[in-house]
């Protein structure tokens, strides 16, 4: 029986129409699986999971560790998507195609005091071991150094801090990379608010530099950030921040900070910490 696709990120549309290719599943969890052929990535998720810029969301609650286990293969291309057991994924009139880019243009209104309050409320994720505690502390210090270098437009110091953060920490998307993605999202907001191309250029430089020094999956995550593409939930947080004290913001923050072991927290911290600092004129 076919499984319907509920949501589809626009960047993966070419994957569906290109010649057929095999994607190897490198990691699978109950609600998310990640597959690649070495150059293109595809995230398969179910409702409730983070929706990355390279994702399709299935209309099912079945655990993905059973549907697309690690080490299995997906077939994509020529208008078809096949699960490892040959089950087709169908795209119909109910499938929603979404653009993983920021929609706010020149309407961002935020207050530094509010951002500082949010940052104070953003407690660190549980530190299950000494290594993680050390990694969190070091990553936050390096991010502060990076933000300071952005403020002073010190390109050499920016590059130095990006090198130190890239690939820092365990997992598919290390903590340091997730902080950088959040920083890049803040630069995307700055570009939207000011209309200044320099913020987009800096975002691209930071993301691509980090992408060359980390894990393959995290590199794809950073390359997407370089293009201004982010997971849907982080875009919703960014857009809520643009609207000031949006009533949905506490709910959104509570949700995204629980994503992964540290990923959701780190992207959110990188976003708010970068916005809160003196890069912005007071609003």
mmCIF file of C-alpha atoms in Angstrom:
data_model
loop_
_atom_site.group_PDB
_atom_site.id
_atom_site.type_symbol
_atom_site.label_atom_id
_atom_site.label_comp_id
_atom_site.label_asym_id
_atom_site.label_seq_id
_atom_site.Cartn_x
_atom_site.Cartn_y
_atom_site.Cartn_z
ATOM 1 C CA UNK A 1 0.000 0.000 0.000
ATOM 2 C CA UNK A 2 1.312 3.427 -0.968
ATOM 3 C CA UNK A 3 2.121 6.068 1.668
ATOM 4 C CA UNK A 4 1.133 9.663 0.939
ATOM 5 C CA UNK A 5 3.543 12.577 1.236
ATOM 6 C CA UNK A 6 2.042 15.274 3.439
ATOM 7 C CA UNK A 7 4.654 18.017 3.021
ATOM 8 C CA UNK A 8 7.480 18.433 0.554
ATOM 9 C CA UNK A 9 10.338 20.937 0.708
ATOM 10 C CA UNK A 10 10.741 22.694 -2.639
ATOM 11 C CA UNK A 11 14.556 22.127 -2.904
ATOM 12 C CA UNK A 12 14.040 18.378 -3.310
ATOM 13 C CA UNK A 13 11.644 18.688 -6.262
ATOM 14 C CA UNK A 14 14.537 18.274 -8.759
ATOM 15 C CA UNK A 15 15.391 14.983 -7.049
ATOM 16 C CA UNK A 16 11.985 13.626 -8.048
ATOM 17 C CA UNK A 17 12.292 14.574 -11.707
ATOM 18 C CA UNK A 18 15.964 13.698 -12.226
ATOM 19 C CA UNK A 19 17.180 10.294 -13.433
ATOM 20 C CA UNK A 20 16.576 7.520 -10.926
ATOM 21 C CA UNK A 21 19.171 7.202 -8.188
ATOM 22 C CA UNK A 22 19.774 5.151 -5.049
ATOM 23 C CA UNK A 23 20.015 6.876 -1.689
ATOM 24 C CA UNK A 24 21.621 5.067 1.241
ATOM 25 C CA UNK A 25 19.969 5.512 4.630
ATOM 26 C CA UNK A 26 22.765 6.567 6.987
ATOM 27 C CA UNK A 27 20.659 7.141 10.109
ATOM 28 C CA UNK A 28 17.111 6.278 11.133
ATOM 29 C CA UNK A 29 15.102 7.233 14.200
ATOM 30 C CA UNK A 30 11.437 6.741 15.101
ATOM 31 C CA UNK A 31 10.344 9.984 13.407
ATOM 32 C CA UNK A 32 13.220 10.885 11.085
ATOM 33 C CA UNK A 33 15.617 9.187 8.666
ATOM 34 C CA UNK A 34 18.429 10.618 6.551
ATOM 35 C CA UNK A 35 19.595 9.259 3.215
ATOM 36 C CA UNK A 36 22.198 10.319 0.660
ATOM 37 C CA UNK A 37 23.941 9.232 -2.509
ATOM 38 C CA UNK A 38 27.041 11.165 -1.497
ATOM 39 C CA UNK A 39 26.009 14.461 -3.045
ATOM 40 C CA UNK A 40 22.255 14.850 -2.464
ATOM 41 C CA UNK A 41 20.502 14.430 0.877
ATOM 42 C CA UNK A 42 16.907 13.505 1.608
ATOM 43 C CA UNK A 43 15.261 13.687 5.035
ATOM 44 C CA UNK A 44 12.195 11.506 5.539
ATOM 45 C CA UNK A 45 10.120 12.536 8.547
ATOM 46 C CA UNK A 46 6.721 11.917 10.105
ATOM 47 C CA UNK A 47 4.367 14.487 11.695
ATOM 48 C CA UNK A 48 5.816 16.053 14.837
ATOM 49 C CA UNK A 49 9.440 15.807 13.702
ATOM 50 C CA UNK A 50 11.587 18.731 12.602
ATOM 51 C CA UNK A 51 11.038 19.503 8.899
ATOM 52 C CA UNK A 52 14.460 20.244 7.318
ATOM 53 C CA UNK A 53 14.909 22.065 3.990
ATOM 54 C CA UNK A 54 15.544 18.729 2.236
ATOM 55 C CA UNK A 55 12.599 16.866 3.751
ATOM 56 C CA UNK A 56 9.461 15.105 2.795
ATOM 57 C CA UNK A 57 6.942 14.424 5.524
ATOM 58 C CA UNK A 58 4.972 11.194 5.304
ATOM 59 C CA UNK A 59 1.295 10.917 6.205
ATOM 60 C CA UNK A 60 1.924 8.058 8.618
ATOM 61 C CA UNK A 61 2.689 7.454 12.273
ATOM 62 C CA UNK A 62 4.627 4.250 11.634
ATOM 63 C CA UNK A 63 8.163 4.276 13.123
ATOM 64 C CA UNK A 64 10.702 5.101 10.440
ATOM 65 C CA UNK A 65 13.243 2.746 11.957
ATOM 66 C CA UNK A 66 11.020 -0.002 10.533
ATOM 67 C CA UNK A 67 10.098 1.662 7.221
ATOM 68 C CA UNK A 68 13.580 2.979 6.343
ATOM 69 C CA UNK A 69 16.128 1.304 8.629
ATOM 70 C CA UNK A 70 19.747 2.360 8.728
ATOM 71 C CA UNK A 71 21.694 0.634 5.959
ATOM 72 C CA UNK A 72 18.687 0.280 3.648
ATOM 73 C CA UNK A 73 18.172 2.114 0.351
ATOM 74 C CA UNK A 74 15.596 4.468 -1.145
ATOM 75 C CA UNK A 75 14.997 4.916 -4.864
ATOM 76 C CA UNK A 76 14.223 8.440 -6.097
ATOM 77 C CA UNK A 77 13.820 9.932 -9.551
ATOM 78 C CA UNK A 78 11.789 9.799 -12.759
ATOM 79 C CA UNK A 79 8.727 10.872 -10.813
ATOM 80 C CA UNK A 80 8.954 8.044 -8.277
ATOM 81 C CA UNK A 81 9.931 7.565 -4.641
ATOM 82 C CA UNK A 82 10.268 4.015 -3.336
ATOM 83 C CA UNK A 83 10.873 2.815 0.212
ATOM 84 C CA UNK A 84 13.342 -0.065 0.775
ATOM 85 C CA UNK A 85 10.539 -2.664 0.598
ATOM 86 C CA UNK A 86 9.267 -1.188 -2.689
ATOM 87 C CA UNK A 87 6.366 0.758 -1.152
ATOM 88 C CA UNK A 88 5.753 3.868 -3.279
ATOM 89 C CA UNK A 89 5.418 7.327 -1.782
ATOM 90 C CA UNK A 90 2.668 9.282 -3.504
ATOM 91 C CA UNK A 91 2.339 13.007 -4.080
ATOM 92 C CA UNK A 92 -1.260 14.093 -4.527
ATOM 93 C CA UNK A 93 -3.390 17.241 -4.405
ATOM 94 C CA UNK A 94 -3.207 17.264 -0.613
ATOM 95 C CA UNK A 95 0.602 17.350 -0.588
ATOM 96 C CA UNK A 96 1.821 20.779 0.475
ATOM 97 C CA UNK A 97 5.010 22.124 -1.113
ATOM 98 C CA UNK A 98 6.745 24.678 1.094
ATOM 99 C CA UNK A 99 9.641 27.080 0.595
ATOM 100 C CA UNK A 100 12.269 26.751 3.374
ATOM 101 C CA UNK A 101 13.153 30.445 3.290
ATOM 102 C CA UNK A 102 12.272 33.450 5.427
ATOM 103 C CA UNK A 103 9.128 35.227 4.261
ATOM 104 C CA UNK A 104 9.431 38.361 6.394
ATOM 105 C CA UNK A 105 10.599 41.352 4.385
ATOM 106 C CA UNK A 106 11.516 44.624 6.107
ATOM 107 C CA UNK A 107 8.952 44.251 8.880
ATOM 108 C CA UNK A 108 11.085 42.892 11.727
ATOM 109 C CA UNK A 109 10.462 44.625 15.027
ATOM 110 C CA UNK A 110 12.311 43.323 18.055
ATOM 111 C CA UNK A 111 13.529 44.754 21.321
ATOM 112 C CA UNK A 112 16.897 43.911 22.758
ATOM 113 C CA UNK A 113 15.497 43.663 26.278
ATOM 114 C CA UNK A 114 13.012 41.044 25.119
ATOM 115 C CA UNK A 115 15.748 39.084 23.360
ATOM 116 C CA UNK A 116 17.867 39.174 26.512
ATOM 117 C CA UNK A 117 14.933 37.882 28.543
ATOM 118 C CA UNK A 118 14.435 35.018 26.078
ATOM 119 C CA UNK A 119 18.119 34.205 26.246
ATOM 120 C CA UNK A 120 17.984 34.105 30.051
ATOM 121 C CA UNK A 121 15.016 31.722 29.859
ATOM 122 C CA UNK A 122 16.798 29.453 27.387
ATOM 123 C CA UNK A 123 18.362 27.023 29.813
ATOM 124 C CA UNK A 124 21.114 24.688 28.648
ATOM 125 C CA UNK A 125 20.063 21.195 27.562
ATOM 126 C CA UNK A 126 20.560 18.380 30.078
ATOM 127 C CA UNK A 127 24.258 17.646 30.453
ATOM 128 C CA UNK A 128 24.363 13.902 30.510
ATOM 129 C CA UNK A 129 28.137 13.667 30.788
ATOM 130 C CA UNK A 130 31.207 15.717 31.488
ATOM 131 C CA UNK A 131 32.224 15.882 27.832
ATOM 132 C CA UNK A 132 28.880 17.387 26.806
ATOM 133 C CA UNK A 133 29.022 19.937 29.621
ATOM 134 C CA UNK A 134 32.493 21.007 28.511
ATOM 135 C CA UNK A 135 31.409 21.155 24.861
ATOM 136 C CA UNK A 136 28.405 23.363 25.662
ATOM 137 C CA UNK A 137 30.484 25.786 27.719
ATOM 138 C CA UNK A 138 33.233 25.990 25.124
ATOM 139 C CA UNK A 139 30.792 26.374 22.223
ATOM 140 C CA UNK A 140 28.951 29.242 23.917
ATOM 141 C CA UNK A 141 32.241 31.025 24.564
ATOM 142 C CA UNK A 142 33.335 30.587 20.949
ATOM 143 C CA UNK A 143 29.961 31.848 19.708
ATOM 144 C CA UNK A 144 30.357 34.966 21.857
ATOM 145 C CA UNK A 145 33.777 35.515 20.268
ATOM 146 C CA UNK A 146 32.289 35.065 16.797
ATOM 147 C CA UNK A 147 29.491 37.549 17.464
ATOM 148 C CA UNK A 148 32.037 40.045 18.766
ATOM 149 C CA UNK A 149 34.050 39.629 15.558
ATOM 150 C CA UNK A 150 30.886 40.178 13.487
ATOM 151 C CA UNK A 151 30.197 43.394 15.418
ATOM 152 C CA UNK A 152 33.692 44.731 14.686
ATOM 153 C CA UNK A 153 33.729 43.325 11.121
ATOM 154 C CA UNK A 154 36.981 41.495 11.897
ATOM 155 C CA UNK A 155 36.989 38.956 9.048
ATOM 156 C CA UNK A 156 40.137 37.181 10.212
ATOM 157 C CA UNK A 157 38.722 36.663 13.699
ATOM 158 C CA UNK A 158 35.372 35.562 12.240
ATOM 159 C CA UNK A 159 37.128 32.882 10.186
ATOM 160 C CA UNK A 160 39.141 31.755 13.212
ATOM 161 C CA UNK A 161 36.057 31.292 15.396
ATOM 162 C CA UNK A 162 34.132 29.511 12.636
ATOM 163 C CA UNK A 163 37.012 27.045 12.296
ATOM 164 C CA UNK A 164 36.869 26.386 16.037
ATOM 165 C CA UNK A 165 33.101 25.873 16.122
ATOM 166 C CA UNK A 166 32.803 23.768 12.966
ATOM 167 C CA UNK A 167 32.363 20.093 13.777
ATOM 168 C CA UNK A 168 32.605 20.708 17.527
ATOM 169 C CA UNK A 169 30.665 18.040 19.404
ATOM 170 C CA UNK A 170 29.252 14.577 18.679
ATOM 171 C CA UNK A 171 26.383 13.477 16.437
ATOM 172 C CA UNK A 172 25.128 13.922 12.870
ATOM 173 C CA UNK A 173 24.969 17.688 13.381
ATOM 174 C CA UNK A 174 27.528 18.692 16.029
ATOM 175 C CA UNK A 175 26.660 21.353 18.589
ATOM 176 C CA UNK A 176 29.075 23.903 17.158
ATOM 177 C CA UNK A 177 27.510 23.591 13.697
ATOM 178 C CA UNK A 178 24.002 24.037 15.084
ATOM 179 C CA UNK A 179 25.065 27.251 16.829
ATOM 180 C CA UNK A 180 26.460 28.456 13.502
ATOM 181 C CA UNK A 181 23.178 27.636 11.731
ATOM 182 C CA UNK A 182 21.360 29.755 14.328
ATOM 183 C CA UNK A 183 23.854 32.571 13.790
ATOM 184 C CA UNK A 184 23.279 32.328 10.029
ATOM 185 C CA UNK A 185 19.522 32.537 10.543
ATOM 186 C CA UNK A 186 20.052 35.722 12.573
ATOM 187 C CA UNK A 187 22.097 37.152 9.679
ATOM 188 C CA UNK A 188 19.226 36.237 7.358
ATOM 189 C CA UNK A 189 16.886 38.259 9.588
ATOM 190 C CA UNK A 190 19.318 41.165 9.519
ATOM 191 C CA UNK A 191 19.412 41.068 5.731
ATOM 192 C CA UNK A 192 15.594 41.032 5.635
ATOM 193 C CA UNK A 193 15.305 43.924 8.071
ATOM 194 C CA UNK A 194 17.997 46.201 6.634
ATOM 195 C CA UNK A 195 18.010 45.187 2.974
ATOM 196 C CA UNK A 196 21.820 45.130 3.175
ATOM 197 C CA UNK A 197 23.505 42.441 1.077
ATOM 198 C CA UNK A 198 26.525 42.284 3.395
ATOM 199 C CA UNK A 199 24.583 40.196 5.914
ATOM 200 C CA UNK A 200 23.670 37.607 3.286
ATOM 201 C CA UNK A 201 27.261 37.518 2.037
ATOM 202 C CA UNK A 202 28.600 37.027 5.556
ATOM 203 C CA UNK A 203 26.063 34.262 6.184
ATOM 204 C CA UNK A 204 27.241 32.472 3.071
ATOM 205 C CA UNK A 205 30.913 32.810 4.005
ATOM 206 C CA UNK A 206 30.395 31.489 7.531
ATOM 207 C CA UNK A 207 28.208 28.568 6.489
ATOM 208 C CA UNK A 208 30.372 27.395 3.595
ATOM 209 C CA UNK A 209 33.577 27.665 5.626
ATOM 210 C CA UNK A 210 32.054 25.527 8.378
ATOM 211 C CA UNK A 211 30.601 23.048 5.871
ATOM 212 C CA UNK A 212 34.087 22.168 4.682
ATOM 213 C CA UNK A 213 35.171 21.140 8.191
ATOM 214 C CA UNK A 214 32.414 18.911 9.553
ATOM 215 C CA UNK A 215 30.368 15.723 9.049
ATOM 216 C CA UNK A 216 28.636 15.078 5.693
ATOM 217 C CA UNK A 217 25.102 15.523 7.070
ATOM 218 C CA UNK A 218 26.021 18.664 8.971
ATOM 219 C CA UNK A 219 27.786 20.015 5.867
ATOM 220 C CA UNK A 220 24.507 19.693 3.957
ATOM 221 C CA UNK A 221 22.703 21.476 6.833
ATOM 222 C CA UNK A 222 25.230 24.340 6.626
ATOM 223 C CA UNK A 223 25.127 24.525 2.821
ATOM 224 C CA UNK A 224 21.372 24.961 3.096
ATOM 225 C CA UNK A 225 21.918 27.778 5.607
ATOM 226 C CA UNK A 226 24.344 29.400 3.150
ATOM 227 C CA UNK A 227 21.437 29.584 0.676
ATOM 228 C CA UNK A 228 19.118 30.974 3.355
ATOM 229 C CA UNK A 229 17.248 27.661 3.782
ATOM 230 C CA UNK A 230 16.291 26.397 7.229
ATOM 231 C CA UNK A 231 14.054 23.872 8.948
ATOM 232 C CA UNK A 232 10.433 24.982 9.004
ATOM 233 C CA UNK A 233 10.244 25.196 12.806
ATOM 234 C CA UNK A 234 13.267 27.509 13.040
ATOM 235 C CA UNK A 235 11.783 29.762 10.369
ATOM 236 C CA UNK A 236 8.571 29.967 12.404
ATOM 237 C CA UNK A 237 10.597 31.015 15.470
ATOM 238 C CA UNK A 238 12.461 33.643 13.418
ATOM 239 C CA UNK A 239 9.231 35.020 11.977
ATOM 240 C CA UNK A 240 7.648 35.155 15.454
ATOM 241 C CA UNK A 241 10.698 37.064 16.725
ATOM 242 C CA UNK A 242 10.209 39.528 13.883
ATOM 243 C CA UNK A 243 6.709 40.224 15.152
ATOM 244 C CA UNK A 244 7.932 41.046 18.646
ATOM 245 C CA UNK A 245 5.996 39.439 21.490
ATOM 246 C CA UNK A 246 4.074 37.083 19.247
ATOM 247 C CA UNK A 247 1.687 34.903 21.290
ATOM 248 C CA UNK A 248 2.945 31.724 19.597
ATOM 249 C CA UNK A 249 6.594 32.345 20.496
ATOM 250 C CA UNK A 250 6.683 30.557 23.894
ATOM 251 C CA UNK A 251 5.044 27.470 22.384
ATOM 252 C CA UNK A 252 7.410 27.481 19.402
ATOM 253 C CA UNK A 253 10.476 27.838 21.617
ATOM 254 C CA UNK A 254 9.319 25.054 23.928
ATOM 255 C CA UNK A 255 8.920 22.773 20.908
ATOM 256 C CA UNK A 256 12.120 23.505 18.978
ATOM 257 C CA UNK A 257 14.429 23.424 21.995
ATOM 258 C CA UNK A 258 13.417 19.795 22.563
ATOM 259 C CA UNK A 259 14.528 18.699 19.087
ATOM 260 C CA UNK A 260 17.393 16.211 19.233
ATOM 261 C CA UNK A 261 19.876 15.971 22.077
ATOM 262 C CA UNK A 262 21.154 19.531 21.583
ATOM 263 C CA UNK A 263 20.315 20.572 17.993
ATOM 264 C CA UNK A 264 17.080 22.465 18.610
ATOM 265 C CA UNK A 265 18.483 24.254 21.641
ATOM 266 C CA UNK A 266 21.736 25.146 19.857
ATOM 267 C CA UNK A 267 20.130 26.596 16.719
ATOM 268 C CA UNK A 268 17.728 28.632 18.871
ATOM 269 C CA UNK A 269 20.513 29.851 21.156
ATOM 270 C CA UNK A 270 22.669 30.827 18.173
ATOM 271 C CA UNK A 271 19.771 32.749 16.646
ATOM 272 C CA UNK A 272 18.738 34.702 19.746
ATOM 273 C CA UNK A 273 22.280 35.315 21.048
ATOM 274 C CA UNK A 274 23.338 36.767 17.701
ATOM 275 C CA UNK A 275 20.282 39.018 17.484
ATOM 276 C CA UNK A 276 20.616 40.139 21.102
ATOM 277 C CA UNK A 277 24.143 41.426 20.767
ATOM 278 C CA UNK A 278 25.058 44.854 19.510
ATOM 279 C CA UNK A 279 24.913 43.922 15.849
ATOM 280 C CA UNK A 280 21.476 45.528 15.825
ATOM 281 C CA UNK A 281 20.533 49.111 16.444
ATOM 282 C CA UNK A 282 17.981 49.326 19.262
ATOM 283 C CA UNK A 283 14.391 48.858 18.084
#
